[in-house]
PDB file of C-alpha atoms in Angstrom:
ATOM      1  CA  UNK A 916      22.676  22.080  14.219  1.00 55.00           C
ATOM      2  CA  UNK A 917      21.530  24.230  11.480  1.00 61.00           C
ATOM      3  CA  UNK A 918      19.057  23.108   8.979  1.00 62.00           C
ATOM      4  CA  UNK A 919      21.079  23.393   6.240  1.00 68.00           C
ATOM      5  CA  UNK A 920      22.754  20.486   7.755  1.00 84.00           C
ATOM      6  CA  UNK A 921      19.680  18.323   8.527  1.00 93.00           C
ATOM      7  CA  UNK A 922      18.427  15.938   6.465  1.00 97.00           C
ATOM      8  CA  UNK A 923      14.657  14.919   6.586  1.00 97.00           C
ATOM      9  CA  UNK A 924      13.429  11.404   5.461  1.00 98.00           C
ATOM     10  CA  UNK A 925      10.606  11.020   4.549  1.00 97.00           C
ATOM     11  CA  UNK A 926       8.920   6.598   4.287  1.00 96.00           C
ATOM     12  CA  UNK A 927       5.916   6.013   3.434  1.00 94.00           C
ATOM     13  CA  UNK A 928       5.010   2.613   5.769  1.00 91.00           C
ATOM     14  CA  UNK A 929       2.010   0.681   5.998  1.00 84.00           C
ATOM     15  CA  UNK A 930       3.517  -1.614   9.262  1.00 76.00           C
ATOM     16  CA  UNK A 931       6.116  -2.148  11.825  1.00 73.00           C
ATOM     17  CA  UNK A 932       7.606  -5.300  10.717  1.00 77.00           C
ATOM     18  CA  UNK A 933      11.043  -6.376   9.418  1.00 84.00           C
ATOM     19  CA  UNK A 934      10.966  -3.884   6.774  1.00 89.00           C
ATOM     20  CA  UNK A 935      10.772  -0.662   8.360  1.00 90.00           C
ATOM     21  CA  UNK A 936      12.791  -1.863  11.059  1.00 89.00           C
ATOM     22  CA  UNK A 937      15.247  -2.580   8.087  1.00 91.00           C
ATOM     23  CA  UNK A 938      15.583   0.503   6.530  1.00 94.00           C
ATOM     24  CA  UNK A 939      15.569   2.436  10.287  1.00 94.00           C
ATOM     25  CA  UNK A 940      18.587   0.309  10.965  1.00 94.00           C
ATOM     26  CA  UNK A 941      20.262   1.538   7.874  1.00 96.00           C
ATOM     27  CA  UNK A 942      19.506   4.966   8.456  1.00 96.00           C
ATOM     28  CA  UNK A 943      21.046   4.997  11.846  1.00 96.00           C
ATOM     29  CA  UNK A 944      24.012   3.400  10.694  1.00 96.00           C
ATOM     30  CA  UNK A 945      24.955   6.196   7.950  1.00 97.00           C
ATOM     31  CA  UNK A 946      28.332   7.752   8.904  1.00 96.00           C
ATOM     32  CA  UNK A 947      27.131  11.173   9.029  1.00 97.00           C
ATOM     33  CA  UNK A 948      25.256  10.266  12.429  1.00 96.00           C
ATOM     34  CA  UNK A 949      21.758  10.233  13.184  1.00 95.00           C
ATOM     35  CA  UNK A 950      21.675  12.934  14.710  1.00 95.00           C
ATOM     36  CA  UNK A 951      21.376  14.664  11.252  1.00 96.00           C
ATOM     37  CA  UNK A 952      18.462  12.587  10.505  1.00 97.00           C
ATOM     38  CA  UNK A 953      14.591  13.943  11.063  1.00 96.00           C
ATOM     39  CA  UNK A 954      13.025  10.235  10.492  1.00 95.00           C
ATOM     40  CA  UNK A 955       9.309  11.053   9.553  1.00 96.00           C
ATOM     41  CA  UNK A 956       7.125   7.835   9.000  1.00 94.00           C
ATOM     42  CA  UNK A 957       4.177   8.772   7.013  1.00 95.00           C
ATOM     43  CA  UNK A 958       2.017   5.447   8.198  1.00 93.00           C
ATOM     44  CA  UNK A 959      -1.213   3.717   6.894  1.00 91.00           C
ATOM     45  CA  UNK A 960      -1.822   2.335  10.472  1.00 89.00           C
ATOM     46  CA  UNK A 961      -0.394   5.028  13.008  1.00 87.00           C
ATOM     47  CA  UNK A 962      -1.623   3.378  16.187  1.00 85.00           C
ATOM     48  CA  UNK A 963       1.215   0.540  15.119  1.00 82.00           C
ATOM     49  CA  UNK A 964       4.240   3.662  15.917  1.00 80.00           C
ATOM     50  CA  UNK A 965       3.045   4.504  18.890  1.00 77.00           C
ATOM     51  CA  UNK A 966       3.045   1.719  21.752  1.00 75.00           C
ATOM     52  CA  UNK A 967       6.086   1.176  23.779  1.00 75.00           C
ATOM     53  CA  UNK A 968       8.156  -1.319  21.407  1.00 73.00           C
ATOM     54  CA  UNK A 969       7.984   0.968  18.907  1.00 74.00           C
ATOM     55  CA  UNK A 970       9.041   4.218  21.231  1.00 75.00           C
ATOM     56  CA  UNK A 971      11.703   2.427  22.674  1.00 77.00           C
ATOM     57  CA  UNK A 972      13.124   1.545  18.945  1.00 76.00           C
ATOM     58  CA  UNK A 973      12.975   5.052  17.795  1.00 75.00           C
ATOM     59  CA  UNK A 974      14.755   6.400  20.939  1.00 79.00           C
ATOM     60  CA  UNK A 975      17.756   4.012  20.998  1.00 83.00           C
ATOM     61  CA  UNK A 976      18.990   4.623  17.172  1.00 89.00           C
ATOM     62  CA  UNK A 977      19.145   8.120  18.001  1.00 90.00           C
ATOM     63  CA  UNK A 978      17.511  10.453  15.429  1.00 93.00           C
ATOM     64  CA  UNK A 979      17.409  13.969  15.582  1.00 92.00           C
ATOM     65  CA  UNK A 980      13.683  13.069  15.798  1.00 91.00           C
ATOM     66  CA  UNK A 981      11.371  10.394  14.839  1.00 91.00           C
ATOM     67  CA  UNK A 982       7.703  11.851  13.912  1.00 92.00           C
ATOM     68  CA  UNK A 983       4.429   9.269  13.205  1.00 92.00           C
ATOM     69  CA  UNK A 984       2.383  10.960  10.650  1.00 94.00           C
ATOM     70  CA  UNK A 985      -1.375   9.882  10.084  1.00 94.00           C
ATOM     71  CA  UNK A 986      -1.635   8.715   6.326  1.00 94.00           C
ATOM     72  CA  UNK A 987      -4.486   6.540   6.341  1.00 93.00           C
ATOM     73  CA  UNK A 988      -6.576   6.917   2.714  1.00 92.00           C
ATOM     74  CA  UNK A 989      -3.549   8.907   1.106  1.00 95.00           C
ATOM     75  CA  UNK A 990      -2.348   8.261  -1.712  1.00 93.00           C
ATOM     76  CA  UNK A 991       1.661   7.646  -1.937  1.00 93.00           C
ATOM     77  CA  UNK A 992       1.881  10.512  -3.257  1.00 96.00           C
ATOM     78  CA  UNK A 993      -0.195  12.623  -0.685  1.00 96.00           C
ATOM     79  CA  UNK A 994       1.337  10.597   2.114  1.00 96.00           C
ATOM     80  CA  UNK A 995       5.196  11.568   0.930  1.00 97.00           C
ATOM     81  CA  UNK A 996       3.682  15.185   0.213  1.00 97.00           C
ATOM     82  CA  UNK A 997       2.286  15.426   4.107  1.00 96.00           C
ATOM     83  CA  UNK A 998       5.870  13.968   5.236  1.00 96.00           C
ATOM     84  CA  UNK A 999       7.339  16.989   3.486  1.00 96.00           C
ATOM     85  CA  UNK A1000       5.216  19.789   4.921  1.00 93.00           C
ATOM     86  CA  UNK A1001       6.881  20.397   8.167  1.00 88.00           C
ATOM     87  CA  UNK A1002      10.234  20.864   9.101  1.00 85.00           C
ATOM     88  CA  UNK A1003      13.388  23.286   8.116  1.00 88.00           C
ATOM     89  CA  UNK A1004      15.540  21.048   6.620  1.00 94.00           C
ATOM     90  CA  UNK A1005      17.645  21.733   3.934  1.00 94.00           C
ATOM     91  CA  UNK A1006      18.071  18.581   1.996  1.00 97.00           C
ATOM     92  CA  UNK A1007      14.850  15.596   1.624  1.00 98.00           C
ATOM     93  CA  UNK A1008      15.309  12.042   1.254  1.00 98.00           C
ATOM     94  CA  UNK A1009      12.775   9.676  -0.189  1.00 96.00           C
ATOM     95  CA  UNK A1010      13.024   5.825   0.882  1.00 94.00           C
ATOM     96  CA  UNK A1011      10.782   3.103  -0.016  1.00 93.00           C
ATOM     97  CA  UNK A1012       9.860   0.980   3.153  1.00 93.00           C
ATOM     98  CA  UNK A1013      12.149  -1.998   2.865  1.00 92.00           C
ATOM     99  CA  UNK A1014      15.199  -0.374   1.608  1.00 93.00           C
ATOM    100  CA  UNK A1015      18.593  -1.087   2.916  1.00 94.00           C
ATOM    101  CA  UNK A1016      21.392   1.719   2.849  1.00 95.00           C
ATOM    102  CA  UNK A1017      25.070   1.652   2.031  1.00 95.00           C
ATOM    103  CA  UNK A1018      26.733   3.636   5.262  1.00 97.00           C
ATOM    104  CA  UNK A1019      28.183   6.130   2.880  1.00 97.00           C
ATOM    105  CA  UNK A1020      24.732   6.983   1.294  1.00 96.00           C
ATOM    106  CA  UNK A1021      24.257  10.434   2.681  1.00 97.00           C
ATOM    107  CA  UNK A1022      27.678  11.736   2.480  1.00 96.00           C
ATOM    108  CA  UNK A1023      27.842  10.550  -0.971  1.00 96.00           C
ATOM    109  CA  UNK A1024      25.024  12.568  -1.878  1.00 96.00           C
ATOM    110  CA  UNK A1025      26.082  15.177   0.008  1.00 96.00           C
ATOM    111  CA  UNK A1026      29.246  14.917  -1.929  1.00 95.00           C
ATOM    112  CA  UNK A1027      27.719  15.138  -5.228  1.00 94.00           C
ATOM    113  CA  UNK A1028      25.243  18.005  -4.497  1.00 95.00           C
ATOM    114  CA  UNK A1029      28.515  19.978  -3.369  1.00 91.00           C
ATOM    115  CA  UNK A1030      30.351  18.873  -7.016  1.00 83.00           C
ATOM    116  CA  UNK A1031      31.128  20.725  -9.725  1.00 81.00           C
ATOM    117  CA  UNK A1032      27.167  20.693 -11.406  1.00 83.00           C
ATOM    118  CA  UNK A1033      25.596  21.508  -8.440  1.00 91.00           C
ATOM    119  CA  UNK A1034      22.554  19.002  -8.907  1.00 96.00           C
ATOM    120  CA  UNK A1035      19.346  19.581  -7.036  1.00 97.00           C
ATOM    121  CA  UNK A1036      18.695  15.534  -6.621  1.00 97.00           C
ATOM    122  CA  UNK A1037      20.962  12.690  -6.184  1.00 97.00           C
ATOM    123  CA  UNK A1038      19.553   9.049  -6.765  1.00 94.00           C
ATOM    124  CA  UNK A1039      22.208   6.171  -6.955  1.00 90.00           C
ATOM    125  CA  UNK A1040      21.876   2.392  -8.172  1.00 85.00           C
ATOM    126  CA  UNK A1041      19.807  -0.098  -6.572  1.00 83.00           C
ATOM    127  CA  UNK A1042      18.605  -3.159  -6.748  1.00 80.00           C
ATOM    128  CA  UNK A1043      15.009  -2.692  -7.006  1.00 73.00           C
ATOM    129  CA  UNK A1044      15.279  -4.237 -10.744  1.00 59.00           C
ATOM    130  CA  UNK A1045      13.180  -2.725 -13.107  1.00 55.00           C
ATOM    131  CA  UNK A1046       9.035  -3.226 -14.237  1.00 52.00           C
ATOM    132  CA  UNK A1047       9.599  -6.493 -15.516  1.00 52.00           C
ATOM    133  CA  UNK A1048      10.518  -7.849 -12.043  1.00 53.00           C
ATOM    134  CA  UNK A1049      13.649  -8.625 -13.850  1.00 56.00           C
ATOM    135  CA  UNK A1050      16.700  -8.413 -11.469  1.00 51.00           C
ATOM    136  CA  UNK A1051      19.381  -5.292 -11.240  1.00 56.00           C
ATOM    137  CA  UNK A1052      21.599  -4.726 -14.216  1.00 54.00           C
ATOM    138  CA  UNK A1053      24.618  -2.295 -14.609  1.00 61.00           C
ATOM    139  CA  UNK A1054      22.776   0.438 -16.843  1.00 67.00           C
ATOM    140  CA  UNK A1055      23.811   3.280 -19.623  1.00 75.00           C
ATOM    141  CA  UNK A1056      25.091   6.026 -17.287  1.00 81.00           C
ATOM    142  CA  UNK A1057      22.104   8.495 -16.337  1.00 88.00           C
ATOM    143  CA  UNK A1058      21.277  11.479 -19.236  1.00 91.00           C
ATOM    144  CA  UNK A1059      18.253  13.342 -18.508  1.00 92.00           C
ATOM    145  CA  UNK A1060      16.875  12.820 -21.872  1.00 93.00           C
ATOM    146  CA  UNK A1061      16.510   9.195 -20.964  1.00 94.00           C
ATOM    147  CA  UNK A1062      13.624  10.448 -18.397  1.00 95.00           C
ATOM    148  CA  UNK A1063      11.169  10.912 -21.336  1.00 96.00           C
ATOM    149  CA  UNK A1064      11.319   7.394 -21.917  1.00 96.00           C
ATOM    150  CA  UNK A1065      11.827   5.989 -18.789  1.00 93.00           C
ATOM    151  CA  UNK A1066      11.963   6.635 -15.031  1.00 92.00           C
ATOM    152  CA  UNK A1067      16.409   6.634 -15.029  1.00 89.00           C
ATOM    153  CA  UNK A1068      16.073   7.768 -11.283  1.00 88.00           C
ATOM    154  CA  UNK A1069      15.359   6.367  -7.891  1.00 75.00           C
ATOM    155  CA  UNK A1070      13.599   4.573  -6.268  1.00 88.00           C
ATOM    156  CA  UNK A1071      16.155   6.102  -3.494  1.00 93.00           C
ATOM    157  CA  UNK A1072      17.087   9.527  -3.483  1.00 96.00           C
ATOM    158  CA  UNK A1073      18.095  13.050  -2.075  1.00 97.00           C
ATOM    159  CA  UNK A1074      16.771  16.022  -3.059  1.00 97.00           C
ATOM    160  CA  UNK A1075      17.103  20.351  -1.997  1.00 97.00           C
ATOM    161  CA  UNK A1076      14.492  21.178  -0.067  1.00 96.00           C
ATOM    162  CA  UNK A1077      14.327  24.526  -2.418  1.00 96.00           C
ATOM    163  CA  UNK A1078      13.682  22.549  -5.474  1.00 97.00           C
ATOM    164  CA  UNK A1079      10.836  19.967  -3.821  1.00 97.00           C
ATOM    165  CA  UNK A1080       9.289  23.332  -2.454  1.00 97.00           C
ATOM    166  CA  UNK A1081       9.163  25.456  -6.269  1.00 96.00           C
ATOM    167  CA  UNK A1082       7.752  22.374  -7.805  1.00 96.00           C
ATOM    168  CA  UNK A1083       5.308  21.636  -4.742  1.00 96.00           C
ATOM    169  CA  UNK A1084       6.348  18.467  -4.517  1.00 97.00           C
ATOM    170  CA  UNK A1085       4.522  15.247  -5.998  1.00 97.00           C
ATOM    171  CA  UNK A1086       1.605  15.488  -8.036  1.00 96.00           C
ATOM    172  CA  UNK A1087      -1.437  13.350  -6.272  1.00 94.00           C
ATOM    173  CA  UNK A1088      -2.983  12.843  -9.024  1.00 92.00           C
ATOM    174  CA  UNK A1089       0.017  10.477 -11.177  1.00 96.00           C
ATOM    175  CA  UNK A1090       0.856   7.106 -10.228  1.00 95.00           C
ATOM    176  CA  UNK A1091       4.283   7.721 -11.474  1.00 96.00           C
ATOM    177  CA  UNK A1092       4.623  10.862  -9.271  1.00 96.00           C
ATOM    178  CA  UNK A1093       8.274  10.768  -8.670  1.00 95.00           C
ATOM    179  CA  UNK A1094       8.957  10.192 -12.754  1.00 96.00           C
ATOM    180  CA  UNK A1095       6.951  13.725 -13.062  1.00 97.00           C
ATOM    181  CA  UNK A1096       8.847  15.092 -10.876  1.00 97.00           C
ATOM    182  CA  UNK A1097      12.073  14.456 -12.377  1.00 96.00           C
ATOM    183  CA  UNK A1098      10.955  15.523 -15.426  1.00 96.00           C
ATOM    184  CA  UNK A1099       9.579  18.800 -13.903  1.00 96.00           C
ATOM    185  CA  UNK A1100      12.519  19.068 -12.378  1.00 96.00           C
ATOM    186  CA  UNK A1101      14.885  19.037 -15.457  1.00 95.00           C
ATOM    187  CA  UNK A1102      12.725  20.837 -17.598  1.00 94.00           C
ATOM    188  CA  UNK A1103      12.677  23.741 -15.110  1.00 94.00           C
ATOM    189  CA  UNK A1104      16.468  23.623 -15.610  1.00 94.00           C
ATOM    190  CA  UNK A1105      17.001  21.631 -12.759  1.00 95.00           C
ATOM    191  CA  UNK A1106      20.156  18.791 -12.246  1.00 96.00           C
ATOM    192  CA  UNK A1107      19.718  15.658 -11.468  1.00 96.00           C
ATOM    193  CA  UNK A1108      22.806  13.316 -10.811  1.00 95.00           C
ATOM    194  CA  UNK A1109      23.989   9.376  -9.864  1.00 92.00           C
ATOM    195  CA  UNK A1110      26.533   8.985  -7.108  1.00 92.00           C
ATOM    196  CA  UNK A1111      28.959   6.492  -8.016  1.00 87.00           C
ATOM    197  CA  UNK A1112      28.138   2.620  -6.774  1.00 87.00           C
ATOM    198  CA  UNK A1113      25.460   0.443  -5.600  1.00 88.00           C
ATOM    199  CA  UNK A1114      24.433   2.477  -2.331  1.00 92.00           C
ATOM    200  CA  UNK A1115      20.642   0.971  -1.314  1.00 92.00           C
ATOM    201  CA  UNK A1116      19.191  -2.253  -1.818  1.00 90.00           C
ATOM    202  CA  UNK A1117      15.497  -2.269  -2.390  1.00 87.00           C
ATOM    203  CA  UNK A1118      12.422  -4.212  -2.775  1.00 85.00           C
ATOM    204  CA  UNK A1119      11.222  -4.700  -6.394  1.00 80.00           C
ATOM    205  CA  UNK A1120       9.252  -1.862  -8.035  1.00 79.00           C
ATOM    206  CA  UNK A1121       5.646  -2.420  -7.997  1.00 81.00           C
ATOM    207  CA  UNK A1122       4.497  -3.839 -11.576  1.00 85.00           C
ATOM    208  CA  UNK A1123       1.389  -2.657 -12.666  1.00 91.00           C
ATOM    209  CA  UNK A1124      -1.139  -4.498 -14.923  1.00 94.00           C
ATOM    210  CA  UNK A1125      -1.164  -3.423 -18.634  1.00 95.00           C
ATOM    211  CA  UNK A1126      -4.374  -1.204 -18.925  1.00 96.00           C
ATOM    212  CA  UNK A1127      -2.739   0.565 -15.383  1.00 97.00           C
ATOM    213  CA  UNK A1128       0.691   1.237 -16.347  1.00 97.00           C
ATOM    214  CA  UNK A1129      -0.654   2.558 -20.140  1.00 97.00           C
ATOM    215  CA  UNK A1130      -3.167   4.994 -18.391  1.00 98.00           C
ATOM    216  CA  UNK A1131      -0.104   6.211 -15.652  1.00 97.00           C
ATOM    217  CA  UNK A1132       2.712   6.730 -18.252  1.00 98.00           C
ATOM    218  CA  UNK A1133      -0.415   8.628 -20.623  1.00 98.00           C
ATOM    219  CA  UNK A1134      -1.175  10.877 -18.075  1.00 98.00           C
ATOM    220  CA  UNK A1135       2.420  11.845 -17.337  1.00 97.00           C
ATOM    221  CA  UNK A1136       2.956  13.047 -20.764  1.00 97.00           C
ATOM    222  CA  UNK A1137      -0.162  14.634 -20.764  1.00 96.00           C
ATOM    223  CA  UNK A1138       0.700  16.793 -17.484  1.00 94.00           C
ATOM    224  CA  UNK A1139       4.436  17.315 -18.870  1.00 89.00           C
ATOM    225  CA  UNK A1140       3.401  17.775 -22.561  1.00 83.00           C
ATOM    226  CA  UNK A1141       6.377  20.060 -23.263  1.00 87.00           C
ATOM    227  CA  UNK A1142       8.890  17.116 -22.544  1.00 93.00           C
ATOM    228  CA  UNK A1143       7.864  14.753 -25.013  1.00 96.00           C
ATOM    229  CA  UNK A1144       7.316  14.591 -29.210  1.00 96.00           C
ATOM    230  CA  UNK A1145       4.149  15.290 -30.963  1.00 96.00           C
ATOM    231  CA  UNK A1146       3.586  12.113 -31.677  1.00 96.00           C
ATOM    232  CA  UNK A1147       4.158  10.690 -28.051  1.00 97.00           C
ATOM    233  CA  UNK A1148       1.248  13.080 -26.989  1.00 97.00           C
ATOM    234  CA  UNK A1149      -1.047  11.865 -29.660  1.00 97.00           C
ATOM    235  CA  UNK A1150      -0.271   8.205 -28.207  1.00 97.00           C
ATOM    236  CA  UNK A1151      -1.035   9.257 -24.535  1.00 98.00           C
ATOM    237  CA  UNK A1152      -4.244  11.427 -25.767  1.00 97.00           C
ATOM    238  CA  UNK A1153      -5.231   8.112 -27.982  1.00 97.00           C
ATOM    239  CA  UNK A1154      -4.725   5.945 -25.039  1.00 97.00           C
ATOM    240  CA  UNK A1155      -6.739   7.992 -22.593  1.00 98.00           C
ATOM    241  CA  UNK A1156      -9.670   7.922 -25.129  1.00 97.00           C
ATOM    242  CA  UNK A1157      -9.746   4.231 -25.329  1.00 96.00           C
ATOM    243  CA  UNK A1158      -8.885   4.534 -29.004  1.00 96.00           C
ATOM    244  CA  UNK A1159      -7.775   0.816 -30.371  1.00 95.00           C
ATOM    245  CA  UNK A1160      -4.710   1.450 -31.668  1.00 96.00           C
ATOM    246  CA  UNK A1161      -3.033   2.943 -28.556  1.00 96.00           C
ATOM    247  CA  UNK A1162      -1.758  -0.033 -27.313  1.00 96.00           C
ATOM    248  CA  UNK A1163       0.025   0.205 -23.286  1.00 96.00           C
ATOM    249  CA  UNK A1164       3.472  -0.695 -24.712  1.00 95.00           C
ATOM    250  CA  UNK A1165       6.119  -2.107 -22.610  1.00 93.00           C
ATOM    251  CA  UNK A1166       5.866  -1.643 -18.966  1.00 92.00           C
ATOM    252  CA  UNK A1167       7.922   1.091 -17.525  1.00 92.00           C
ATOM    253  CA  UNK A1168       8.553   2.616 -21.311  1.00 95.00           C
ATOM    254  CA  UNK A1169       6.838   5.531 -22.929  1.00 97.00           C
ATOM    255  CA  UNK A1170       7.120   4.737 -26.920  1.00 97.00           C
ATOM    256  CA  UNK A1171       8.778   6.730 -29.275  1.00 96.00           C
ATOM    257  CA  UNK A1172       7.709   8.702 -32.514  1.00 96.00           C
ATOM    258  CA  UNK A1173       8.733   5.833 -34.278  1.00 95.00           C
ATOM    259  CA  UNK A1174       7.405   3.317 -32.073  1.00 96.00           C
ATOM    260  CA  UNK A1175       3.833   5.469 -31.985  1.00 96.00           C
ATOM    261  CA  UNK A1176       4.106   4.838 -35.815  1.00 95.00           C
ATOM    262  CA  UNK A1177       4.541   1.432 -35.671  1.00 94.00           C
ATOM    263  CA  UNK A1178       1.274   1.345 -33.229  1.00 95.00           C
ATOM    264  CA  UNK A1179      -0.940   3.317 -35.403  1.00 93.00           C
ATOM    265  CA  UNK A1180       0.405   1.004 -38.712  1.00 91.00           C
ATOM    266  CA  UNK A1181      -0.686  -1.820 -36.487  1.00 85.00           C
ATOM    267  CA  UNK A1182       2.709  -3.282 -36.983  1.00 70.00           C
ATOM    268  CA  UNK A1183       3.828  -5.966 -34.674  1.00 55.00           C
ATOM    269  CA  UNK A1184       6.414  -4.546 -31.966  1.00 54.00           C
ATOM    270  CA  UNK A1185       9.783  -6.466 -31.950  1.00 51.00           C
ATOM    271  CA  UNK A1186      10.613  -8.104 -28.427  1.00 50.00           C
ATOM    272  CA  UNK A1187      13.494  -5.869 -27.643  1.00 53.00           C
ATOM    273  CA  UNK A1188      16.138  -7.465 -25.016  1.00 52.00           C
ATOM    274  CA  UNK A1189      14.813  -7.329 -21.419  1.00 51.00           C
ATOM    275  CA  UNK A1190      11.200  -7.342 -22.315  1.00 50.00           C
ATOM    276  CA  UNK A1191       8.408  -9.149 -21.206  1.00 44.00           C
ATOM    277  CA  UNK A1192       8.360 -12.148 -23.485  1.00 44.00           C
ATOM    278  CA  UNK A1193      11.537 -11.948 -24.199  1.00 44.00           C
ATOM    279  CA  UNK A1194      13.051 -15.489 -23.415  1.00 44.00           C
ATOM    280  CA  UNK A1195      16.728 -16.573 -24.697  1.00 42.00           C
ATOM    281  CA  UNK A1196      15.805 -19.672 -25.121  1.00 38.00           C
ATOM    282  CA  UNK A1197      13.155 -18.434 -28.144  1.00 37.00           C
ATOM    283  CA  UNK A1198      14.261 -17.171 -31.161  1.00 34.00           C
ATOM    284  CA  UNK A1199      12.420 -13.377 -31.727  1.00 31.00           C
ATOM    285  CA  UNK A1200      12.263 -11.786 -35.623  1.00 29.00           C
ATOM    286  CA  UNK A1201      11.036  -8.508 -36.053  1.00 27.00           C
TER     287      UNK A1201
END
């Protein structure tokens, strides 16, 4: 099989319980075969992939081939980033441990990258929910201009190996790595698209506290300062120097001009719909 044909996946997992064995099941199931599938398990405790169970598992759902990376002390990031570093395959997935594939998936994706705009990554909806632990909701269909306030794209997706190589994949240093790298991606004229319906279900994003999800969504704009307004940038340089006024906003959302105005008037931020605090059995006023 050629590699343009080959499909590396690349999950980060720290165990081998029901979750892995989960999202292996999934992947075996997809209806391009397994035998298009490198499976490549970037683990926090290796030793767990390697007894007999665990052998005997990998063999009988039939992968192209099932490699046990060492990622003990990496970061997601550097863990995903290791994954990546071998192999000829044309196309990378990225899975979250625990996630649960619709059987048409892959050749969805492969669908869409063959469409008319030629995207180099393919994400679809999931039910992962959103920051605020709040459960999955139709959204706005996907624009990239919605990536400088938001991360519109994953958890779950497939990407050209070409494109994950010219960006060099995830930066180590972000906690929102794969948000940069959409947003590298598009502003280096890359495509990124939604195949239509709900194809993976997944376990709920990991909420950060307050002071941790300010200081991660501050030092994305200030590593992709081209992407975002003047007055975002003064925010995320404000925020980074422990300057008062620079308050985290919402989790998950980087604040507008307007809402950076707001901050530095030390106005009151309305609860917007979906927010924490935002209860409809309250009455909110701006």
């Amino acid at each position: 099989m050629s590699a343009t044909n080959r499909i590396r996946v690349l999950v980060r997992t720290r165990g081998t319980g029901t979750d892995i064995f989960r999202t292996l099941v999934s992947l075996a199931c997809q209806d391009i075969g397994p035998r298009r599938l490198e499976i490549v398990l970037a683990a926090t405790d290796p030793d767990l992939h390697t007894g007999r169970e665990a052998r005997l598992l990998h063999s009988a759902l039939d992968f192209s081939a099932v490699e046990v990376l060492d990622a003990r002390g990496l970061t997601s990031a550097q863990a995903l980033n290791l994954a990546a570093s071998d192999g000829d395959a044309g196309h990378l997935a990225l899975l979250p441990e625990g996630a649960r594939l619709h059987p048409q998936f892959m050749s969805r994706c492969l669908t869409a990258m063959r469409g008319k705009k030629r995207p180099q990554v393919v994400f679809c909806e999931h039910t992962a929910g959103s920051v605020e632990r709040r459960p999955f909701s139709r959204r706005p269909a996907f624009r990239p201009e919605q990536l400088i306030r938001r991360n519109a794209a994953g958890p779950v997706a497939l990407i050209q190996r070409t494109a994950w190589d010219i960006l060099g994949g995830l930066h180590p240093a972000l906690e929102y790595n794969q948000w940069d790298f959409w947003l590298r991606l598009a502003l280096a004229g890359g495509r990124l698209t939604e195949a239509p319906g709900l194809l993976a279900s997944c376990p709920p994003l990991r909420r950060l506290a307050p002071e941790q999800d300010g200081r991660a969504k501050a030092l994305l704009v200030v590593h992709t300062p081209g992407a975002f307004e003047p007055d975002v940038c003064r925010w995320a340089m404000a925020l980074l120097r422990g300057d008062p006024w620079a308050a985290p906003f919402e989790p998950g959302v980087i604040p507008s001009p307007r809402d950076v105005g707001a901050l530095f008037a030390g106005l009151v931020m309305p609860q917007r719909p979906g927010s924490i605090g935002w209860d409809n059995r309250q009455r909110w006023t701006a």
